[in-house]
Structures are given as structure tokens and as C-alpha cells.
Amino acid sequence: PASKAANGSWNVAGLTLPGPKSDRQTIDFAIRPEDVDAGDNGLLAIVRVIEPLGPHTLVTCDVEGGLFRAVLDSNAAVAVGDRLRLAPKPDRIRWFDPETANAL
């Protein structure tokens, strides 16, 4: 879930991101697992499950009580319990109306 912030931005799990214009106070944030980058900034994610899949590693994380998946490089050194920062690629974020499920 995303809550309305100032100047057309939205708060998502402690991260403020630019987003669509909407009269709603909350909307849904969505992004595919391959569209985040591990780094110093982004959503705080606690690793719960690690799945090495050859060319990449799929990690299932807890982000503010919700499950979130991310695709990382196969050489990523992660362990269960690690804290990661996952930065969404801005042009890959999708926003939805939570009542209608329509894209915004």
C-alpha cells in the first residue's frame, strides 16, 4: 500500500516515490521482482528465503510485514535474516486503485 504524501508523491514502506495524481489517500504500489536493485537506498527488506536459480538468486523478503520478492545477481552474498535495501526502478513502478484494481 502507498499513502499520499506532498507534491504528488507517495509513501511506500518508508520510501517516498513520485507517483500518479489521485484523489485517493491510499493506492497500491506494485513492481516486478526483477525491477529492483540492491544498494544503499530503497525499501528495507529482511531476507526470509533464498533460492539460487543459476543465472540469478530469488530472495523472498519481509517489507513492513508483507512478503516481497526480488531477483538478485547469482553472486549476491545474502543470508536469511540479512537486511537489504531494494530500490525500485522508477520507470518500472506500477500503481493501482485498490477498489477497482485499475491501473492509475
JSON list of C-alpha atoms in Angstrom, two decimals:
[
{"chain": "A", "resi": 1, "resn": "PRO", "atom": "CA", "xyz": [0.00, 0.00, 0.00]},
{"chain": "A", "resi": 2, "resn": "ALA", "atom": "CA", "xyz": [1.04, 3.61, -0.65]},
{"chain": "A", "resi": 3, "resn": "SER", "atom": "CA", "xyz": [-0.21, 6.64, 1.25]},
{"chain": "A", "resi": 4, "resn": "LYS", "atom": "CA", "xyz": [-0.44, 10.13, -0.17]},
{"chain": "A", "resi": 5, "resn": "ALA", "atom": "CA", "xyz": [2.47, 12.46, 0.56]},
{"chain": "A", "resi": 6, "resn": "ALA", "atom": "CA", "xyz": [3.18, 16.03, -0.58]},
{"chain": "A", "resi": 7, "resn": "ASN", "atom": "CA", "xyz": [3.58, 17.22, -4.18]},
{"chain": "A", "resi": 8, "resn": "GLY", "atom": "CA", "xyz": [2.21, 14.14, -5.96]},
{"chain": "A", "resi": 9, "resn": "SER", "atom": "CA", "xyz": [4.46, 11.75, -4.07]},
{"chain": "A", "resi": 10, "resn": "TRP", "atom": "CA", "xyz": [3.52, 8.56, -2.27]},
{"chain": "A", "resi": 11, "resn": "ASN", "atom": "CA", "xyz": [4.92, 6.90, 0.86]},
{"chain": "A", "resi": 12, "resn": "VAL", "atom": "CA", "xyz": [5.68, 3.22, 0.34]},
{"chain": "A", "resi": 13, "resn": "ALA", "atom": "CA", "xyz": [7.19, 1.29, 3.26]},
{"chain": "A", "resi": 14, "resn": "GLY", "atom": "CA", "xyz": [9.16, 4.31, 4.46]},
{"chain": "A", "resi": 15, "resn": "LEU", "atom": "CA", "xyz": [10.24, 5.38, 0.98]},
{"chain": "A", "resi": 16, "resn": "THR", "atom": "CA", "xyz": [8.80, 8.45, -0.78]},
{"chain": "A", "resi": 17, "resn": "LEU", "atom": "CA", "xyz": [8.30, 8.00, -4.52]},
{"chain": "A", "resi": 18, "resn": "PRO", "atom": "CA", "xyz": [6.77, 10.17, -7.24]},
{"chain": "A", "resi": 19, "resn": "GLY", "atom": "CA", "xyz": [3.51, 8.73, -8.46]},
{"chain": "A", "resi": 20, "resn": "PRO", "atom": "CA", "xyz": [0.20, 9.32, -10.19]},
{"chain": "A", "resi": 21, "resn": "LYS", "atom": "CA", "xyz": [-2.32, 12.02, -9.43]},
{"chain": "A", "resi": 22, "resn": "SER", "atom": "CA", "xyz": [-5.24, 10.62, -7.49]},
{"chain": "A", "resi": 23, "resn": "ASP", "atom": "CA", "xyz": [-7.93, 11.89, -5.13]},
{"chain": "A", "resi": 24, "resn": "ARG", "atom": "CA", "xyz": [-7.49, 8.76, -3.05]},
{"chain": "A", "resi": 25, "resn": "GLN", "atom": "CA", "xyz": [-5.48, 8.80, 0.16]},
{"chain": "A", "resi": 26, "resn": "THR", "atom": "CA", "xyz": [-4.11, 5.31, -0.44]},
{"chain": "A", "resi": 27, "resn": "ILE", "atom": "CA", "xyz": [-3.29, 3.38, -3.60]},
{"chain": "A", "resi": 28, "resn": "ASP", "atom": "CA", "xyz": [-1.42, 0.18, -4.35]},
{"chain": "A", "resi": 29, "resn": "PHE", "atom": "CA", "xyz": [2.25, 0.09, -5.34]},
{"chain": "A", "resi": 30, "resn": "ALA", "atom": "CA", "xyz": [3.49, -2.81, -7.48]},
{"chain": "A", "resi": 31, "resn": "ILE", "atom": "CA", "xyz": [6.79, -3.78, -9.03]},
{"chain": "A", "resi": 32, "resn": "ARG", "atom": "CA", "xyz": [8.19, -6.97, -10.51]},
{"chain": "A", "resi": 33, "resn": "PRO", "atom": "CA", "xyz": [10.96, -8.83, -8.64]},
{"chain": "A", "resi": 34, "resn": "GLU", "atom": "CA", "xyz": [13.48, -8.14, -11.44]},
{"chain": "A", "resi": 35, "resn": "ASP", "atom": "CA", "xyz": [12.81, -4.38, -11.31]},
{"chain": "A", "resi": 36, "resn": "VAL", "atom": "CA", "xyz": [14.58, -3.58, -8.05]},
{"chain": "A", "resi": 37, "resn": "ASP", "atom": "CA", "xyz": [18.27, -3.03, -7.39]},
{"chain": "A", "resi": 38, "resn": "ALA", "atom": "CA", "xyz": [20.03, -3.89, -4.14]},
{"chain": "A", "resi": 39, "resn": "GLY", "atom": "CA", "xyz": [22.03, -0.96, -2.82]},
{"chain": "A", "resi": 40, "resn": "ASP", "atom": "CA", "xyz": [22.31, 1.66, -0.10]},
{"chain": "A", "resi": 41, "resn": "ASN", "atom": "CA", "xyz": [18.84, 3.17, -0.60]},
{"chain": "A", "resi": 42, "resn": "GLY", "atom": "CA", "xyz": [15.38, 1.74, -1.08]},
{"chain": "A", "resi": 43, "resn": "LEU", "atom": "CA", "xyz": [12.82, -0.38, 0.72]},
{"chain": "A", "resi": 44, "resn": "LEU", "atom": "CA", "xyz": [14.12, -2.01, 3.89]},
{"chain": "A", "resi": 45, "resn": "ALA", "atom": "CA", "xyz": [13.79, -5.77, 3.31]},
{"chain": "A", "resi": 46, "resn": "ILE", "atom": "CA", "xyz": [14.64, -8.61, 5.67]},
{"chain": "A", "resi": 47, "resn": "VAL", "atom": "CA", "xyz": [15.60, -11.81, 3.85]},
{"chain": "A", "resi": 48, "resn": "ARG", "atom": "CA", "xyz": [13.39, -14.80, 4.70]},
{"chain": "A", "resi": 49, "resn": "VAL", "atom": "CA", "xyz": [14.05, -17.29, 1.86]},
{"chain": "A", "resi": 50, "resn": "ILE", "atom": "CA", "xyz": [16.91, -17.61, -0.65]},
{"chain": "A", "resi": 51, "resn": "GLU", "atom": "CA", "xyz": [16.51, -19.56, -3.89]},
{"chain": "A", "resi": 52, "resn": "PRO", "atom": "CA", "xyz": [19.67, -19.85, -6.04]},
{"chain": "A", "resi": 53, "resn": "LEU", "atom": "CA", "xyz": [18.40, -20.32, -9.59]},
{"chain": "A", "resi": 54, "resn": "GLY", "atom": "CA", "xyz": [21.57, -20.43, -11.68]},
{"chain": "A", "resi": 55, "resn": "PRO", "atom": "CA", "xyz": [21.75, -17.09, -13.52]},
{"chain": "A", "resi": 56, "resn": "HIS", "atom": "CA", "xyz": [20.14, -15.25, -10.60]},
{"chain": "A", "resi": 57, "resn": "THR", "atom": "CA", "xyz": [19.04, -15.58, -6.99]},
{"chain": "A", "resi": 58, "resn": "LEU", "atom": "CA", "xyz": [15.42, -15.11, -5.96]},
{"chain": "A", "resi": 59, "resn": "VAL", "atom": "CA", "xyz": [15.01, -13.77, -2.43]},
{"chain": "A", "resi": 60, "resn": "THR", "atom": "CA", "xyz": [11.76, -13.55, -0.54]},
{"chain": "A", "resi": 61, "resn": "CYS", "atom": "CA", "xyz": [11.83, -10.73, 1.98]},
{"chain": "A", "resi": 62, "resn": "ASP", "atom": "CA", "xyz": [9.66, -9.14, 4.61]},
{"chain": "A", "resi": 63, "resn": "VAL", "atom": "CA", "xyz": [8.96, -5.47, 3.84]},
{"chain": "A", "resi": 64, "resn": "GLU", "atom": "CA", "xyz": [6.89, -3.92, 6.64]},
{"chain": "A", "resi": 65, "resn": "GLY", "atom": "CA", "xyz": [5.07, -7.17, 7.32]},
{"chain": "A", "resi": 66, "resn": "GLY", "atom": "CA", "xyz": [4.38, -8.07, 3.68]},
{"chain": "A", "resi": 67, "resn": "LEU", "atom": "CA", "xyz": [6.19, -10.58, 1.52]},
{"chain": "A", "resi": 68, "resn": "PHE", "atom": "CA", "xyz": [8.24, -9.09, -1.29]},
{"chain": "A", "resi": 69, "resn": "ARG", "atom": "CA", "xyz": [10.37, -10.91, -3.86]},
{"chain": "A", "resi": 70, "resn": "ALA", "atom": "CA", "xyz": [13.50, -9.63, -5.55]},
{"chain": "A", "resi": 71, "resn": "VAL", "atom": "CA", "xyz": [15.75, -11.08, -8.24]},
{"chain": "A", "resi": 72, "resn": "LEU", "atom": "CA", "xyz": [19.42, -10.52, -7.42]},
{"chain": "A", "resi": 73, "resn": "ASP", "atom": "CA", "xyz": [22.64, -11.41, -9.24]},
{"chain": "A", "resi": 74, "resn": "SER", "atom": "CA", "xyz": [23.70, -15.02, -8.81]},
{"chain": "A", "resi": 75, "resn": "ASN", "atom": "CA", "xyz": [26.83, -13.87, -6.96]},
{"chain": "A", "resi": 76, "resn": "ALA", "atom": "CA", "xyz": [24.86, -11.86, -4.37]},
{"chain": "A", "resi": 77, "resn": "ALA", "atom": "CA", "xyz": [26.09, -12.74, -0.89]},
{"chain": "A", "resi": 78, "resn": "VAL", "atom": "CA", "xyz": [22.90, -12.89, 1.17]},
{"chain": "A", "resi": 79, "resn": "ALA", "atom": "CA", "xyz": [21.79, -14.96, 4.14]},
{"chain": "A", "resi": 80, "resn": "VAL", "atom": "CA", "xyz": [18.47, -15.48, 5.86]},
{"chain": "A", "resi": 81, "resn": "GLY", "atom": "CA", "xyz": [17.97, -12.59, 8.29]},
{"chain": "A", "resi": 82, "resn": "ASP", "atom": "CA", "xyz": [20.08, -10.12, 6.32]},
{"chain": "A", "resi": 83, "resn": "ARG", "atom": "CA", "xyz": [18.74, -6.60, 5.89]},
{"chain": "A", "resi": 84, "resn": "LEU", "atom": "CA", "xyz": [18.77, -5.33, 2.32]},
{"chain": "A", "resi": 85, "resn": "ARG", "atom": "CA", "xyz": [17.79, -2.06, 0.70]},
{"chain": "A", "resi": 86, "resn": "LEU", "atom": "CA", "xyz": [15.89, -2.63, -2.53]},
{"chain": "A", "resi": 87, "resn": "ALA", "atom": "CA", "xyz": [15.48, 0.38, -4.79]},
{"chain": "A", "resi": 88, "resn": "PRO", "atom": "CA", "xyz": [12.61, 0.20, -7.29]},
{"chain": "A", "resi": 89, "resn": "LYS", "atom": "CA", "xyz": [13.48, 1.24, -10.85]},
{"chain": "A", "resi": 90, "resn": "PRO", "atom": "CA", "xyz": [11.29, 4.35, -11.21]},
{"chain": "A", "resi": 91, "resn": "ASP", "atom": "CA", "xyz": [10.15, 3.64, -14.76]},
{"chain": "A", "resi": 92, "resn": "ARG", "atom": "CA", "xyz": [9.02, 0.11, -13.79]},
{"chain": "A", "resi": 93, "resn": "ILE", "atom": "CA", "xyz": [6.72, 1.02, -10.87]},
{"chain": "A", "resi": 94, "resn": "ARG", "atom": "CA", "xyz": [3.01, 0.40, -11.39]},
{"chain": "A", "resi": 95, "resn": "TRP", "atom": "CA", "xyz": [0.20, 1.99, -9.38]},
{"chain": "A", "resi": 96, "resn": "PHE", "atom": "CA", "xyz": [-3.33, 0.64, -8.91]},
{"chain": "A", "resi": 97, "resn": "ASP", "atom": "CA", "xyz": [-6.64, 1.74, -7.45]},
{"chain": "A", "resi": 98, "resn": "PRO", "atom": "CA", "xyz": [-7.22, -0.66, -4.52]},
{"chain": "A", "resi": 99, "resn": "GLU", "atom": "CA", "xyz": [-11.01, -0.71, -5.01]},
{"chain": "A", "resi": 100, "resn": "THR", "atom": "CA", "xyz": [-11.20, -1.28, -8.76]},
{"chain": "A", "resi": 101, "resn": "ALA", "atom": "CA", "xyz": [-7.74, -2.81, -9.38]},
{"chain": "A", "resi": 102, "resn": "ASN", "atom": "CA", "xyz": [-7.48, -0.47, -12.38]},
{"chain": "A", "resi": 103, "resn": "ALA", "atom": "CA", "xyz": [-4.07, 0.91, -13.27]},
{"chain": "A", "resi": 104, "resn": "LEU", "atom": "CA", "xyz": [-3.55, 4.59, -12.44]}
]
